Amino acid sequence: MEVFELIQGIARTDANLIRSVDELNKAIDHIVMLIQDSSSLYLGGSYPSSAFLSITACEEVAKAHIGLFTDGTHPEKNGRNMFRNHKIKHQIAAMPTVPMGKRLENALGKDELERIMSMAQNAGFVQIRENALYFQRENDCLVVPSEKVDRDLARSLVLFAIEAFDDALVGSTKYSYEADDITDALFEQIKNT
Amino acid sequence: MEVFELIQGIARTDANLIRSVDELNKAIDHIVMLIQDSSSLYLGGSYPSSAFLSITACEEVAKAHIGLFTDGTHPEKNGRNMFRNHKIKHQIAAMPTVPMGKRLENALGKDELERIMSMAQNAGFVQIRENALYFQRENDCLVVPSEKVDRDLARSLVLFAIEAFDDALVGSTKYSYEADDITDALFEQIKNT
């Protein structure tokens, strides 16, 4: 399902997840903290934990973005809240507007950007977040997260998370511009690694 | 259900999760990395992300500990794997032997240690790991992770994770003693904060 179709189908509610500028700023602060954590882990060489937190940042971006006009009631499945569905949050974070700016494409390259967008849209992020935390058996071998998430993937994910934040939330409140200064600086720092 | 009763009920298999010393050492390396990540986030003031990774470390300790003699088949629910159940992993990490040494009690105090053990045993960790990642509405307010996980809780959890690792896995392989040097140094550093 295309993301716009998905969002158009969402039930508008009076009891939205986010109900004021102050609340949106709180959510922005929280997302910036996740991006800072993910960035510092990446820069310290902890790629799996960094990747996990980058994906979490994307999930929270999606919630803050559409939580302004919905409580997350699922358009089709009554009783389910789409804010608790990882795949849907990843799809909403990967707005078609995210790859439109040149910054992310310049940092990742066109092919890698397409690969990351496709993973976000097709449950690839769901798999990565599991692989980034837990060891498991696979083809009769024990596989650990450091074998599943390498430096390049962690770098792509943190840059993607920053761009998704920028695209969805920066400009929504005055405070969001201050937050953007922090994440822009991290983007530049990580781009050059 | 008492943890020993739980473990005694687990189906022994020939196809265990962990099948060699090398595999156990890989799992140990992964757990040490989680503890290092959690420690560095705690020391940098990122308490919610630290708490989440401390609890993840506990989960992986539980898997490595009993994954030596089982594939995780649930004793009662066929088709369910207990290694995918957060609450059960937390219960197994909180072995009665964990609080027996004096190191953790000296660092946390008796009451706080009892509180953490009780949370691990009674699904409190399940709640913390959610609260540590995601903002949500609660009593008509937007609540963010930094309001749910403070410095003291993050400190208790990382020290608990280190002790759980030490208790369950150190001594199991020669390499585990080298890993222990790393986590012991972190314990001392964090204890004094």
mmCIF file of C-alpha atoms in Angstrom:
data_model
loop_
_atom_site.group_PDB
_atom_site.id
_atom_site.type_symbol
_atom_site.label_atom_id
_atom_site.label_comp_id
_atom_site.label_asym_id
_atom_site.label_seq_id
_atom_site.Cartn_x
_atom_site.Cartn_y
_atom_site.Cartn_z
ATOM 1 C CA MET A 1 0.000 0.000 0.000
ATOM 2 C CA GLU A 2 1.360 3.399 -0.941
ATOM 3 C CA VAL A 3 2.132 5.557 2.043
ATOM 4 C CA PHE A 4 -0.228 8.385 1.043
ATOM 5 C CA GLU A 5 -3.063 5.912 0.561
ATOM 6 C CA LEU A 6 -2.248 4.460 3.975
ATOM 7 C CA ILE A 7 -2.274 7.870 5.634
ATOM 8 C CA GLN A 8 -5.423 9.014 3.854
ATOM 9 C CA GLY A 9 -7.179 5.944 5.200
ATOM 10 C CA ILE A 10 -6.330 6.710 8.808
ATOM 11 C CA ALA A 11 -9.222 7.664 11.059
ATOM 12 C CA ARG A 12 -9.043 11.322 12.079
ATOM 13 C CA THR A 13 -9.745 11.667 15.755
ATOM 14 C CA ASP A 14 -10.255 14.417 18.302
ATOM 15 C CA ALA A 15 -8.064 12.488 20.705
ATOM 16 C CA ASN A 16 -4.800 12.732 18.799
ATOM 17 C CA LEU A 17 -1.535 11.295 20.020
ATOM 18 C CA ILE A 18 0.022 14.797 20.072
ATOM 19 C CA ARG A 19 -2.189 17.726 21.086
ATOM 20 C CA SER A 20 -0.087 20.857 21.456
ATOM 21 C CA VAL A 21 3.067 22.621 20.349
ATOM 22 C CA ASP A 22 4.661 21.823 23.713
ATOM 23 C CA GLU A 23 3.930 18.142 23.273
ATOM 24 C CA LEU A 24 5.332 18.142 19.766
ATOM 25 C CA ASN A 25 8.485 19.825 21.063
ATOM 26 C CA LYS A 26 8.802 17.140 23.747
ATOM 27 C CA ALA A 27 8.563 14.468 21.060
ATOM 28 C CA ILE A 28 11.165 16.331 18.974
ATOM 29 C CA ASP A 29 13.541 16.454 21.944
ATOM 30 C CA HIS A 30 13.126 12.718 22.410
ATOM 31 C CA ILE A 31 13.817 12.034 18.723
ATOM 32 C CA VAL A 32 16.918 14.239 18.793
ATOM 33 C CA MET A 33 18.160 12.255 21.794
ATOM 34 C CA LEU A 34 17.687 8.983 19.895
ATOM 35 C CA ILE A 35 19.593 10.430 16.934
ATOM 36 C CA GLN A 36 22.382 11.621 19.234
ATOM 37 C CA ASP A 37 22.588 8.178 20.866
ATOM 38 C CA SER A 38 22.615 6.435 17.518
ATOM 39 C CA SER A 39 25.275 8.826 16.222
ATOM 40 C CA SER A 40 27.571 8.427 19.207
ATOM 41 C CA LEU A 41 27.311 4.634 19.040
ATOM 42 C CA TYR A 42 28.069 4.733 15.314
ATOM 43 C CA LEU A 43 31.063 7.012 15.830
ATOM 44 C CA GLY A 44 32.269 4.703 18.627
ATOM 45 C CA GLY A 45 32.073 1.645 16.361
ATOM 46 C CA SER A 46 28.954 0.019 17.861
ATOM 47 C CA TYR A 47 27.098 -0.482 14.606
ATOM 48 C CA PRO A 48 24.262 -2.848 15.594
ATOM 49 C CA SER A 49 23.054 -0.792 18.590
ATOM 50 C CA SER A 50 23.370 2.352 16.475
ATOM 51 C CA ALA A 51 21.248 0.802 13.713
ATOM 52 C CA PHE A 52 18.587 -0.260 16.191
ATOM 53 C CA LEU A 53 18.286 3.260 17.608
ATOM 54 C CA SER A 54 18.257 4.840 14.119
ATOM 55 C CA ILE A 55 15.256 2.682 13.241
ATOM 56 C CA THR A 56 13.621 3.584 16.561
ATOM 57 C CA ALA A 57 14.159 7.265 15.697
ATOM 58 C CA CYS A 58 12.375 6.665 12.361
ATOM 59 C CA GLU A 59 9.459 5.076 14.229
ATOM 60 C CA GLU A 60 9.144 8.041 16.550
ATOM 61 C CA VAL A 61 9.365 10.461 13.607
ATOM 62 C CA ALA A 62 6.412 8.659 12.012
ATOM 63 C CA LYS A 63 4.403 8.825 15.255
ATOM 64 C CA ALA A 64 5.130 12.517 15.807
ATOM 65 C CA HIS A 65 4.362 13.324 12.173
ATOM 66 C CA ILE A 66 0.932 11.772 11.835
ATOM 67 C CA GLY A 67 0.162 11.719 15.571
ATOM 68 C CA LEU A 68 -0.858 15.351 15.112
ATOM 69 C CA PHE A 69 -4.124 14.270 13.529
ATOM 70 C CA THR A 70 -4.773 10.722 14.716
ATOM 71 C CA ASP A 71 -4.598 8.534 17.796
ATOM 72 C CA GLY A 72 -3.300 5.692 15.676
ATOM 73 C CA THR A 73 -6.504 3.701 15.312
ATOM 74 C CA HIS A 74 -5.853 1.295 12.496
ATOM 75 C CA PRO A 75 -7.967 2.053 9.396
ATOM 76 C CA GLU A 76 -8.789 -1.617 8.809
ATOM 77 C CA LYS A 77 -8.068 -3.610 11.917
ATOM 78 C CA ASN A 78 -10.282 -2.377 14.749
ATOM 79 C CA GLY A 79 -8.682 -2.633 18.138
ATOM 80 C CA ARG A 80 -5.177 -2.472 16.693
ATOM 81 C CA ASN A 81 -3.164 0.698 17.033
ATOM 82 C CA MET A 82 -0.891 1.337 14.083
ATOM 83 C CA PHE A 83 1.576 3.164 16.302
ATOM 84 C CA ARG A 84 2.383 -0.256 17.727
ATOM 85 C CA ASN A 85 3.083 -1.749 14.293
ATOM 86 C CA HIS A 86 6.771 -1.496 13.402
ATOM 87 C CA LYS A 87 6.309 -2.033 9.662
ATOM 88 C CA ILE A 88 3.673 0.692 9.304
ATOM 89 C CA LYS A 89 5.819 3.178 11.238
ATOM 90 C CA HIS A 90 8.779 2.439 8.961
ATOM 91 C CA GLN A 91 6.608 2.958 5.888
ATOM 92 C CA ILE A 92 5.344 6.299 7.187
ATOM 93 C CA ALA A 93 8.896 7.446 8.045
ATOM 94 C CA ALA A 94 9.993 6.704 4.476
ATOM 95 C CA MET A 95 7.897 9.451 2.887
ATOM 96 C CA PRO A 96 8.512 9.967 -0.845
ATOM 97 C CA THR A 97 9.741 13.448 0.117
ATOM 98 C CA VAL A 98 12.684 12.016 2.097
ATOM 99 C CA PRO A 99 14.844 11.134 -0.927
ATOM 100 C CA MET A 100 13.851 14.277 -2.849
ATOM 101 C CA GLY A 101 16.406 16.588 -1.260
ATOM 102 C CA LYS A 102 19.934 16.155 -2.568
ATOM 103 C CA ARG A 103 21.662 15.943 0.832
ATOM 104 C CA LEU A 104 20.863 12.302 1.532
ATOM 105 C CA GLU A 105 21.468 11.181 -2.051
ATOM 106 C CA ASN A 106 24.843 12.918 -2.056
ATOM 107 C CA ALA A 107 25.818 11.238 1.207
ATOM 108 C CA LEU A 108 24.638 7.708 0.366
ATOM 109 C CA GLY A 109 24.683 7.528 -3.407
ATOM 110 C CA LYS A 110 21.558 6.908 -5.478
ATOM 111 C CA ASP A 111 21.629 3.090 -5.304
ATOM 112 C CA GLU A 112 22.120 2.894 -1.548
ATOM 113 C CA LEU A 113 19.377 5.465 -0.958
ATOM 114 C CA GLU A 114 16.976 3.403 -3.093
ATOM 115 C CA ARG A 115 17.973 0.280 -1.183
ATOM 116 C CA ILE A 116 17.291 1.909 2.196
ATOM 117 C CA MET A 117 13.937 3.356 1.041
ATOM 118 C CA SER A 118 12.935 -0.063 -0.236
ATOM 119 C CA MET A 119 13.891 -1.724 3.041
ATOM 120 C CA ALA A 120 11.838 0.810 5.002
ATOM 121 C CA GLN A 121 8.846 0.220 2.736
ATOM 122 C CA ASN A 122 9.054 -3.567 2.626
ATOM 123 C CA ALA A 123 9.658 -4.683 6.225
ATOM 124 C CA GLY A 124 13.432 -4.730 5.791
ATOM 125 C CA PHE A 125 13.759 -2.445 8.812
ATOM 126 C CA VAL A 126 11.714 -4.942 10.871
ATOM 127 C CA GLN A 127 14.313 -7.589 10.129
ATOM 128 C CA ILE A 128 17.272 -5.286 10.769
ATOM 129 C CA ARG A 129 15.974 -4.169 14.176
ATOM 130 C CA GLU A 130 15.728 -7.819 15.287
ATOM 131 C CA ASN A 131 19.110 -8.715 13.818
ATOM 132 C CA ALA A 132 20.684 -5.675 15.464
ATOM 133 C CA LEU A 133 19.771 -6.796 18.976
ATOM 134 C CA TYR A 134 19.683 -10.575 19.157
ATOM 135 C CA PHE A 135 21.892 -13.517 18.305
ATOM 136 C CA GLN A 136 20.133 -16.429 16.623
ATOM 137 C CA ARG A 137 20.772 -19.637 14.679
ATOM 138 C CA GLU A 138 20.780 -19.335 10.926
ATOM 139 C CA ASN A 139 21.705 -22.122 8.510
ATOM 140 C CA ASP A 140 23.122 -24.105 11.408
ATOM 141 C CA CYS A 141 25.418 -21.293 12.595
ATOM 142 C CA LEU A 142 25.134 -18.929 15.525
ATOM 143 C CA VAL A 143 24.950 -15.440 14.051
ATOM 144 C CA VAL A 144 25.507 -12.339 16.191
ATOM 145 C CA PRO A 145 24.411 -8.749 15.442
ATOM 146 C CA SER A 146 27.918 -7.573 14.527
ATOM 147 C CA GLU A 147 27.787 -10.020 11.613
ATOM 148 C CA LYS A 148 24.450 -8.659 10.429
ATOM 149 C CA VAL A 149 24.949 -4.900 10.730
ATOM 150 C CA ASP A 150 28.166 -3.453 9.398
ATOM 151 C CA ARG A 151 29.546 0.056 9.395
ATOM 152 C CA ASP A 152 28.048 0.974 6.020
ATOM 153 C CA LEU A 153 24.532 -0.087 6.984
ATOM 154 C CA ALA A 154 24.733 1.734 10.326
ATOM 155 C CA ARG A 155 25.967 4.864 8.550
ATOM 156 C CA SER A 156 23.141 4.735 6.000
ATOM 157 C CA LEU A 157 20.527 4.259 8.708
ATOM 158 C CA VAL A 158 21.609 7.134 10.933
ATOM 159 C CA LEU A 159 21.794 9.514 7.970
ATOM 160 C CA PHE A 160 18.393 8.278 6.802
ATOM 161 C CA ALA A 161 16.914 8.820 10.280
ATOM 162 C CA ILE A 162 18.239 12.388 10.389
ATOM 163 C CA GLU A 163 16.806 13.153 6.954
ATOM 164 C CA ALA A 164 13.440 11.589 7.840
ATOM 165 C CA PHE A 165 13.318 13.771 10.970
ATOM 166 C CA ASP A 166 14.252 16.862 8.983
ATOM 167 C CA ASP A 167 11.696 16.110 6.289
ATOM 168 C CA ALA A 168 8.761 15.333 8.573
ATOM 169 C CA LEU A 169 9.174 17.618 11.560
ATOM 170 C CA VAL A 170 11.590 20.487 11.016
ATOM 171 C CA GLY A 171 9.520 23.581 10.357
ATOM 172 C CA SER A 172 6.557 22.321 12.362
ATOM 173 C CA THR A 173 7.461 24.422 15.434
ATOM 174 C CA LYS A 174 9.881 27.248 16.125
ATOM 175 C CA TYR A 175 11.830 24.964 18.441
ATOM 176 C CA SER A 176 12.250 22.379 15.686
ATOM 177 C CA TYR A 177 14.757 24.708 13.972
ATOM 178 C CA GLU A 178 16.985 24.660 17.061
ATOM 179 C CA ALA A 179 16.764 20.861 17.120
ATOM 180 C CA ASP A 180 17.675 20.822 13.452
ATOM 181 C CA ASP A 181 20.961 22.609 14.158
ATOM 182 C CA ILE A 182 21.985 19.645 16.315
ATOM 183 C CA THR A 183 20.984 16.979 13.813
ATOM 184 C CA ASP A 184 22.432 18.902 10.842
ATOM 185 C CA ALA A 185 25.802 19.008 12.577
ATOM 186 C CA LEU A 186 25.623 15.258 13.185
ATOM 187 C CA PHE A 187 24.688 14.661 9.544
ATOM 188 C CA GLU A 188 27.771 16.557 8.362
ATOM 189 C CA GLN A 189 30.019 14.772 10.837
ATOM 190 C CA ILE A 190 28.768 11.306 9.912
ATOM 191 C CA LYS A 191 28.600 12.005 6.165
ATOM 192 C CA ASN A 192 32.355 12.526 6.241
ATOM 193 C CA THR A 193 33.079 9.088 7.734
ATOM 194 C CA MET B 1 6.495 -19.721 38.450
ATOM 195 C CA GLU B 2 9.846 -20.009 40.159
ATOM 196 C CA VAL B 3 12.751 -19.735 37.773
ATOM 197 C CA PHE B 4 14.178 -23.181 38.617
ATOM 198 C CA GLU B 5 10.796 -24.787 38.068
ATOM 199 C CA LEU B 6 10.567 -22.947 34.749
ATOM 200 C CA ILE B 7 14.000 -24.107 33.657
ATOM 201 C CA GLN B 8 13.435 -27.691 34.818
ATOM 202 C CA GLY B 9 10.327 -27.810 32.661
ATOM 203 C CA ILE B 10 12.150 -26.805 29.504
ATOM 204 C CA ALA B 11 12.435 -29.468 26.846
ATOM 205 C CA ARG B 12 16.038 -30.679 26.448
ATOM 206 C CA THR B 13 16.924 -30.886 22.786
ATOM 207 C CA ASP B 14 19.772 -32.104 20.649
ATOM 208 C CA ALA B 15 19.440 -28.977 18.545
ATOM 209 C CA ASN B 16 20.434 -26.417 21.169
ATOM 210 C CA LEU B 17 20.645 -22.701 20.502
ATOM 211 C CA ILE B 18 24.373 -22.717 21.340
ATOM 212 C CA ARG B 19 26.408 -25.769 20.308
ATOM 213 C CA SER B 20 30.093 -25.115 20.915
ATOM 214 C CA VAL B 21 32.601 -23.167 22.960
ATOM 215 C CA ASP B 22 33.248 -20.918 19.958
ATOM 216 C CA GLU B 23 29.566 -20.115 19.652
ATOM 217 C CA LEU B 24 29.290 -19.378 23.360
ATOM 218 C CA ASN B 25 32.270 -17.045 23.086
ATOM 219 C CA LYS B 26 30.597 -15.259 20.182
ATOM 220 C CA ALA B 27 27.501 -14.760 22.292
ATOM 221 C CA ILE B 28 29.654 -13.511 25.174
ATOM 222 C CA ASP B 29 31.335 -10.973 22.892
ATOM 223 C CA HIS B 30 27.940 -9.737 21.775
ATOM 224 C CA ILE B 31 26.724 -9.385 25.380
ATOM 225 C CA VAL B 32 29.876 -7.485 26.349
ATOM 226 C CA MET B 33 29.245 -5.104 23.454
ATOM 227 C CA LEU B 34 25.693 -4.475 24.672
ATOM 228 C CA ILE B 35 27.027 -3.806 28.178
ATOM 229 C CA GLN B 36 29.664 -1.442 26.787
ATOM 230 C CA ASP B 37 27.020 0.405 24.745
ATOM 231 C CA SER B 38 24.690 0.650 27.707
ATOM 232 C CA SER B 39 27.553 1.861 29.923
ATOM 233 C CA SER B 40 28.730 4.532 27.514
ATOM 234 C CA LEU B 41 25.180 5.836 27.046
ATOM 235 C CA TYR B 42 24.696 5.922 30.831
ATOM 236 C CA LEU B 43 27.984 7.736 31.358
ATOM 237 C CA GLY B 44 27.007 10.201 28.596
ATOM 238 C CA GLY B 45 23.664 10.942 30.272
ATOM 239 C CA SER B 46 21.380 9.032 27.870
ATOM 240 C CA TYR B 47 19.493 7.091 30.501
ATOM 241 C CA PRO B 48 16.525 5.659 28.544
ATOM 242 C CA SER B 49 18.617 4.172 25.700
ATOM 243 C CA SER B 50 21.067 2.842 28.272
ATOM 244 C CA ALA B 51 18.255 1.167 30.217
ATOM 245 C CA PHE B 52 16.874 -0.423 27.056
ATOM 246 C CA LEU B 53 20.254 -1.926 26.159
ATOM 247 C CA SER B 54 20.859 -3.126 29.737
ATOM 248 C CA ILE B 55 17.605 -5.063 29.576
ATOM 249 C CA THR B 56 18.575 -6.405 26.140
ATOM 250 C CA ALA B 57 21.871 -7.572 27.650
ATOM 251 C CA CYS B 58 19.910 -9.422 30.356
ATOM 252 C CA GLU B 59 17.810 -11.113 27.662
ATOM 253 C CA GLU B 60 20.893 -12.263 25.796
ATOM 254 C CA VAL B 61 22.480 -13.504 29.041
ATOM 255 C CA ALA B 62 19.396 -15.657 29.636
ATOM 256 C CA LYS B 63 19.530 -17.055 26.087
ATOM 257 C CA ALA B 64 23.257 -17.838 26.271
ATOM 258 C CA HIS B 65 22.853 -19.407 29.716
ATOM 259 C CA ILE B 66 20.097 -21.894 29.010
ATOM 260 C CA GLY B 67 20.628 -22.022 25.238
ATOM 261 C CA LEU B 68 23.404 -24.500 26.002
ATOM 262 C CA PHE B 69 20.853 -27.236 26.626
ATOM 263 C CA THR B 70 17.705 -26.170 24.796
ATOM 264 C CA ASP B 71 16.513 -24.668 21.532
ATOM 265 C CA GLY B 72 13.945 -22.641 23.436
ATOM 266 C CA THR B 73 10.879 -24.768 22.763
ATOM 267 C CA HIS B 74 8.317 -23.629 25.286
ATOM 268 C CA PRO B 75 7.503 -26.310 27.869
ATOM 269 C CA GLU B 76 3.767 -25.642 27.685
ATOM 270 C CA LYS B 77 2.967 -23.727 24.546
ATOM 271 C CA ASN B 78 3.921 -25.782 21.503
ATOM 272 C CA GLY B 79 5.043 -23.708 18.595
ATOM 273 C CA ARG B 80 6.142 -20.848 20.823
ATOM 274 C CA ASN B 81 9.815 -20.277 21.413
ATOM 275 C CA MET B 82 10.563 -18.933 24.870
ATOM 276 C CA PHE B 83 13.617 -17.120 23.569
ATOM 277 C CA ARG B 84 11.168 -14.778 21.869
ATOM 278 C CA ASN B 85 9.305 -14.052 25.113
ATOM 279 C CA HIS B 86 10.711 -10.978 26.847
ATOM 280 C CA LYS B 87 9.201 -11.708 30.257
ATOM 281 C CA ILE B 88 10.580 -15.255 30.415
ATOM 282 C CA LYS B 89 14.060 -14.069 29.415
ATOM 283 C CA HIS B 90 13.978 -11.435 32.159
ATOM 284 C CA GLN B 91 12.935 -14.061 34.714
ATOM 285 C CA ILE B 92 15.766 -16.357 33.683
ATOM 286 C CA ALA B 93 18.315 -13.528 33.835
ATOM 287 C CA ALA B 94 17.230 -12.773 37.413
ATOM 288 C CA MET B 95 18.561 -16.027 38.871
ATOM 289 C CA PRO B 96 18.406 -16.239 42.682
ATOM 290 C CA THR B 97 22.208 -16.431 42.559
ATOM 291 C CA VAL B 98 22.471 -12.887 41.102
ATOM 292 C CA PRO B 99 21.804 -11.036 44.378
ATOM 293 C CA MET B 100 23.816 -13.515 46.479
ATOM 294 C CA GLY B 101 27.205 -11.927 45.874
ATOM 295 C CA LYS B 102 27.832 -8.778 47.860
ATOM 296 C CA ARG B 103 29.061 -6.636 44.963
ATOM 297 C CA LEU B 104 25.643 -5.738 43.578
ATOM 298 C CA GLU B 105 24.054 -5.269 46.991
ATOM 299 C CA ASN B 106 26.869 -2.958 48.018
ATOM 300 C CA ALA B 107 26.473 -0.891 44.852
ATOM 301 C CA LEU B 108 22.668 -0.629 44.861
ATOM 302 C CA GLY B 109 21.660 -1.104 48.467
ATOM 303 C CA LYS B 110 19.454 -3.960 49.647
ATOM 304 C CA ASP B 111 16.086 -2.303 48.914
ATOM 305 C CA GLU B 112 16.952 -1.204 45.385
ATOM 306 C CA LEU B 113 18.382 -4.639 44.585
ATOM 307 C CA GLU B 114 15.145 -6.269 45.765
ATOM 308 C CA ARG B 115 13.139 -3.804 43.688
ATOM 309 C CA ILE B 116 15.132 -4.586 40.530
ATOM 310 C CA MET B 117 14.928 -8.365 41.098
ATOM 311 C CA SER B 118 11.172 -8.053 41.584
ATOM 312 C CA MET B 119 10.791 -6.009 38.401
ATOM 313 C CA ALA B 120 12.748 -8.618 36.421
ATOM 314 C CA GLN B 121 10.580 -11.398 37.850
ATOM 315 C CA ASN B 122 7.221 -9.677 37.419
ATOM 316 C CA ALA B 123 7.261 -8.129 33.937
ATOM 317 C CA GLY B 124 8.540 -4.775 35.197
ATOM 318 C CA PHE B 125 11.408 -4.973 32.712
ATOM 319 C CA VAL B 126 8.882 -5.483 29.885
ATOM 320 C CA GLN B 127 7.307 -2.160 30.800
ATOM 321 C CA ILE B 128 10.632 -0.357 31.206
ATOM 322 C CA ARG B 129 11.932 -1.476 27.804
ATOM 323 C CA GLU B 130 8.808 -0.023 26.129
ATOM 324 C CA ASN B 131 8.922 3.164 28.188
ATOM 325 C CA ALA B 132 12.632 3.576 27.432
ATOM 326 C CA LEU B 133 12.087 3.745 23.661
ATOM 327 C CA TYR B 134 8.689 5.251 22.901
ATOM 328 C CA PHE B 135 6.671 8.312 23.799
ATOM 329 C CA GLN B 136 3.017 7.675 24.572
ATOM 330 C CA ARG B 137 -0.066 9.275 26.114
ATOM 331 C CA GLU B 138 -0.662 8.585 29.774
ATOM 332 C CA ASN B 139 -3.361 10.215 31.898
ATOM 333 C CA ASP B 140 -3.950 12.738 29.123
ATOM 334 C CA CYS B 141 -0.302 13.822 28.941
ATOM 335 C CA LEU B 142 2.382 13.038 26.409
ATOM 336 C CA VAL B 143 5.108 11.209 28.295
ATOM 337 C CA VAL B 144 8.600 10.765 26.839
ATOM 338 C CA PRO B 145 11.259 8.196 27.833
ATOM 339 C CA SER B 146 13.409 10.728 29.688
ATOM 340 C CA GLU B 147 10.484 11.182 32.107
ATOM 341 C CA LYS B 148 10.184 7.444 32.679
ATOM 342 C CA VAL B 149 13.819 6.388 33.058
ATOM 343 C CA ASP B 150 16.015 8.486 35.293
ATOM 344 C CA ARG B 151 19.687 8.286 36.133
ATOM 345 C CA ASP B 152 19.183 6.062 39.188
ATOM 346 C CA LEU B 153 17.136 3.476 37.293
ATOM 347 C CA ALA B 154 19.604 3.399 34.385
ATOM 348 C CA ARG B 155 22.483 2.961 36.859
ATOM 349 C CA SER B 156 20.727 0.098 38.649
ATOM 350 C CA LEU B 157 19.942 -1.654 35.372
ATOM 351 C CA VAL B 158 23.429 -1.535 33.904
ATOM 352 C CA LEU B 159 24.968 -2.790 37.162
ATOM 353 C CA PHE B 160 22.312 -5.515 37.317
ATOM 354 C CA ALA B 161 23.049 -6.553 33.719
ATOM 355 C CA ILE B 162 26.769 -6.809 34.458
ATOM 356 C CA GLU B 163 26.136 -8.925 37.553
ATOM 357 C CA ALA B 164 23.676 -11.171 35.687
ATOM 358 C CA PHE B 165 26.311 -11.712 32.983
ATOM 359 C CA ASP B 166 28.983 -12.444 35.574
ATOM 360 C CA ASP B 167 26.744 -14.829 37.469
ATOM 361 C CA ALA B 168 25.471 -16.803 34.484
ATOM 362 C CA LEU B 169 28.364 -16.927 32.057
ATOM 363 C CA VAL B 170 31.713 -16.005 33.552
ATOM 364 C CA GLY B 171 33.563 -19.252 34.188
ATOM 365 C CA SER B 172 31.802 -21.102 31.394
ATOM 366 C CA THR B 173 34.724 -20.695 28.970
ATOM 367 C CA LYS B 174 38.328 -19.575 29.281
ATOM 368 C CA TYR B 175 37.545 -16.542 27.160
ATOM 369 C CA SER B 176 34.741 -15.508 29.516
ATOM 370 C CA TYR B 177 37.384 -14.467 32.082
ATOM 371 C CA GLU B 178 38.861 -11.986 29.611
ATOM 372 C CA ALA B 179 35.384 -10.617 28.932
ATOM 373 C CA ASP B 180 34.849 -10.341 32.667
ATOM 374 C CA ASP B 181 37.839 -8.008 33.001
ATOM 375 C CA ILE B 182 36.053 -5.550 30.709
ATOM 376 C CA THR B 183 32.707 -5.717 32.490
ATOM 377 C CA ASP B 184 34.290 -5.649 35.966
ATOM 378 C CA ALA B 185 36.062 -2.410 35.073
ATOM 379 C CA LEU B 186 32.751 -0.932 33.889
ATOM 380 C CA PHE B 187 31.039 -2.066 37.085
ATOM 381 C CA GLU B 188 33.622 -0.263 39.212
ATOM 382 C CA GLN B 189 33.425 2.862 37.072
ATOM 383 C CA ILE B 190 29.621 3.017 37.170
ATOM 384 C CA LYS B 191 29.334 2.019 40.825
ATOM 385 C CA ASN B 192 31.223 5.191 41.690
ATOM 386 C CA THR B 193 28.757 7.488 39.913
#
